[in-house]
XYZ file of C-alpha atoms in Angstrom:
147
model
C -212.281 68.487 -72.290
C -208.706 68.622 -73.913
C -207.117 66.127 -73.526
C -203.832 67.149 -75.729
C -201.275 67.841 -73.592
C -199.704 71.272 -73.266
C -196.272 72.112 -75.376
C -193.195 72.641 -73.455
C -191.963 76.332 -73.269
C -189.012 74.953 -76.078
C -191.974 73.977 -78.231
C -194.076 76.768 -78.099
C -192.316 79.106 -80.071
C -192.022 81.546 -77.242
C -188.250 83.175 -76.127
C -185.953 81.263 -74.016
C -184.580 83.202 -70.895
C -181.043 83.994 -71.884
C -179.113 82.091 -69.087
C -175.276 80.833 -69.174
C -176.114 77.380 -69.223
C -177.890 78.428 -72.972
C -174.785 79.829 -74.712
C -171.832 77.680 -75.423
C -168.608 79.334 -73.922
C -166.191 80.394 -76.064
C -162.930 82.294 -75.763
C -164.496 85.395 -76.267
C -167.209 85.392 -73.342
C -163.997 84.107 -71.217
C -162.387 86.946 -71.810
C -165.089 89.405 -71.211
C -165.634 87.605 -68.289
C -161.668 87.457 -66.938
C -161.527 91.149 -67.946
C -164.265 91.972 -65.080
C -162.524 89.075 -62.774
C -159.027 90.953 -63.307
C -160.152 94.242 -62.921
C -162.221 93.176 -59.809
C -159.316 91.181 -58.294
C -156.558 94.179 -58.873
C -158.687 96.857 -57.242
C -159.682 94.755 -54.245
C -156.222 92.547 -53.606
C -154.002 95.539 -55.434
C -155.686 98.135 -52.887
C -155.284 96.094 -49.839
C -152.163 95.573 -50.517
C -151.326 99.279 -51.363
C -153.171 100.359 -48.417
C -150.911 97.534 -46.506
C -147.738 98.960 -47.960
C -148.790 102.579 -47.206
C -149.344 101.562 -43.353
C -146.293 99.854 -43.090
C -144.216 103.164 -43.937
C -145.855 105.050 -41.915
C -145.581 102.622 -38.691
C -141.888 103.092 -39.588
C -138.886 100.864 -40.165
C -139.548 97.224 -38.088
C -142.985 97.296 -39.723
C -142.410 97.892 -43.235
C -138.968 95.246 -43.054
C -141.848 92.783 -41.972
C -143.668 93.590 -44.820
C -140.801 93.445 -47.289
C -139.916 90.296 -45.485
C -143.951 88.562 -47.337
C -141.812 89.516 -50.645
C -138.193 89.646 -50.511
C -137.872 87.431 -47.474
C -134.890 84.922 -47.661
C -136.246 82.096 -48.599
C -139.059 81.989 -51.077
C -142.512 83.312 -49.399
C -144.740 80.954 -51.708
C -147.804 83.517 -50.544
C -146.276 86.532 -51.384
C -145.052 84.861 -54.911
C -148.566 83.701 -55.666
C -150.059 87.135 -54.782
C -147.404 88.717 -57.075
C -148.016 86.104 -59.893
C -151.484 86.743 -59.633
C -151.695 90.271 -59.392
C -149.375 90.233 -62.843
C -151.308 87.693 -64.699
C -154.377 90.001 -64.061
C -152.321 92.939 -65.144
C -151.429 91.586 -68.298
C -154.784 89.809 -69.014
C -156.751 93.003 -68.244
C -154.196 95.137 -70.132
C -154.131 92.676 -73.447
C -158.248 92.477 -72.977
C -158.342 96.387 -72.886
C -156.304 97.125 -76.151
C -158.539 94.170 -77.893
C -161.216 95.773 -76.943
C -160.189 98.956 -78.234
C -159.610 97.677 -81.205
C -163.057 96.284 -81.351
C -164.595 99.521 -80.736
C -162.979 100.298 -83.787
C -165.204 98.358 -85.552
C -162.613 95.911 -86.187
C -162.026 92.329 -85.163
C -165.951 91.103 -85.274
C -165.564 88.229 -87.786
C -166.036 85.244 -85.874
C -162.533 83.758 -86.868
C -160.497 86.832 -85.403
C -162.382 87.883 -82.446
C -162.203 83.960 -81.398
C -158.318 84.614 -82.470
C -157.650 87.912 -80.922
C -159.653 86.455 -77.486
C -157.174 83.704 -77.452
C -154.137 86.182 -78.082
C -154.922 87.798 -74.886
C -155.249 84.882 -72.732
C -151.961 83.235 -73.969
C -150.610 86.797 -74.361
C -151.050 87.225 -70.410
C -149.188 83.913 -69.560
C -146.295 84.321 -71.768
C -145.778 87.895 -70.522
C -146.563 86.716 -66.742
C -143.704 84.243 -67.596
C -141.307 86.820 -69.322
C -142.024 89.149 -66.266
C -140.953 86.983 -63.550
C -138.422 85.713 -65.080
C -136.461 88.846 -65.643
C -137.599 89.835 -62.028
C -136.349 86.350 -60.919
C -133.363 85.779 -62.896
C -130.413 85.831 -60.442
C -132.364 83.361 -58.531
C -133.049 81.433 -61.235
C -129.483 81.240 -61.884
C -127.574 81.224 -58.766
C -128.934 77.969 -58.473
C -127.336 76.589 -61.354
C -123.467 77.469 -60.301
């Protein structure tokens, strides 16, 4: 009769089941994750929205001023804004995420130090570009507030 107990699976030398909770995130598996989550979120929320815009012209002119009015209503539609916001942050994350990993089919970029760099690139890329965007877009607001 044994009376050893058994080894945990850890112990026994045998292959851990990749899982997430295994790997410690870095800004590299965020990315390659956000590039799927941005793709995702523009072809679902982009092509309801196209398919909204689309239906709106062709219902004719009261329709599509309503849904102009989600957008470039008179005061500020915070819903429309964040859907706008959001669909160019995922533009501009997917976009940067795309040419990085362009370059990395290259055969460039693997050393730990610049894919971790050129990961982070793209996600602070994305914001500043989000910000630059809307800000051009938004300027006369911006500043007719300040006269």
């Amino acid at each position: 009769m044994a009376t050893t107990p058994p080894k945990a699976a850890k112990d026994s030398g045998r292959p851990i089941a990749p899982h997430l909770s295994h790997y410690k995130w870095g800004p590299a598996m965020l990315v390659s994750i956000l590039h799927r989550a941005t793709g995702d979120g523009m072809a679902i929320v982009g092509g309801l929205l196209f398919t909204w815009w689309l239906a709106s012209l062709a219902a004719g002119k009261e329709s599509y001023d309503w849904f102009l009015s989600w957008f470039t209503g008179p005061s500020w539609n915070i819903l429309g804004y964040i859907v706008g916001v959001g669909l160019t942050l995922s533009l501009f994350q997917h976009m940067l995420s795309g040419i990085r990993h362009f370059v990395l089919d290259t055969g460039a970029g693997y050393e730990l130090k610049t894919n971790k760099t050129g990961a982070l690139l793209t996600i602070v890329g994305s914001v500043l570009l989000t910000i630059l965007f809307w800000g051009l877009l938004l300027k006369d607001v911006i500043f007719a507030g300040a006269k």
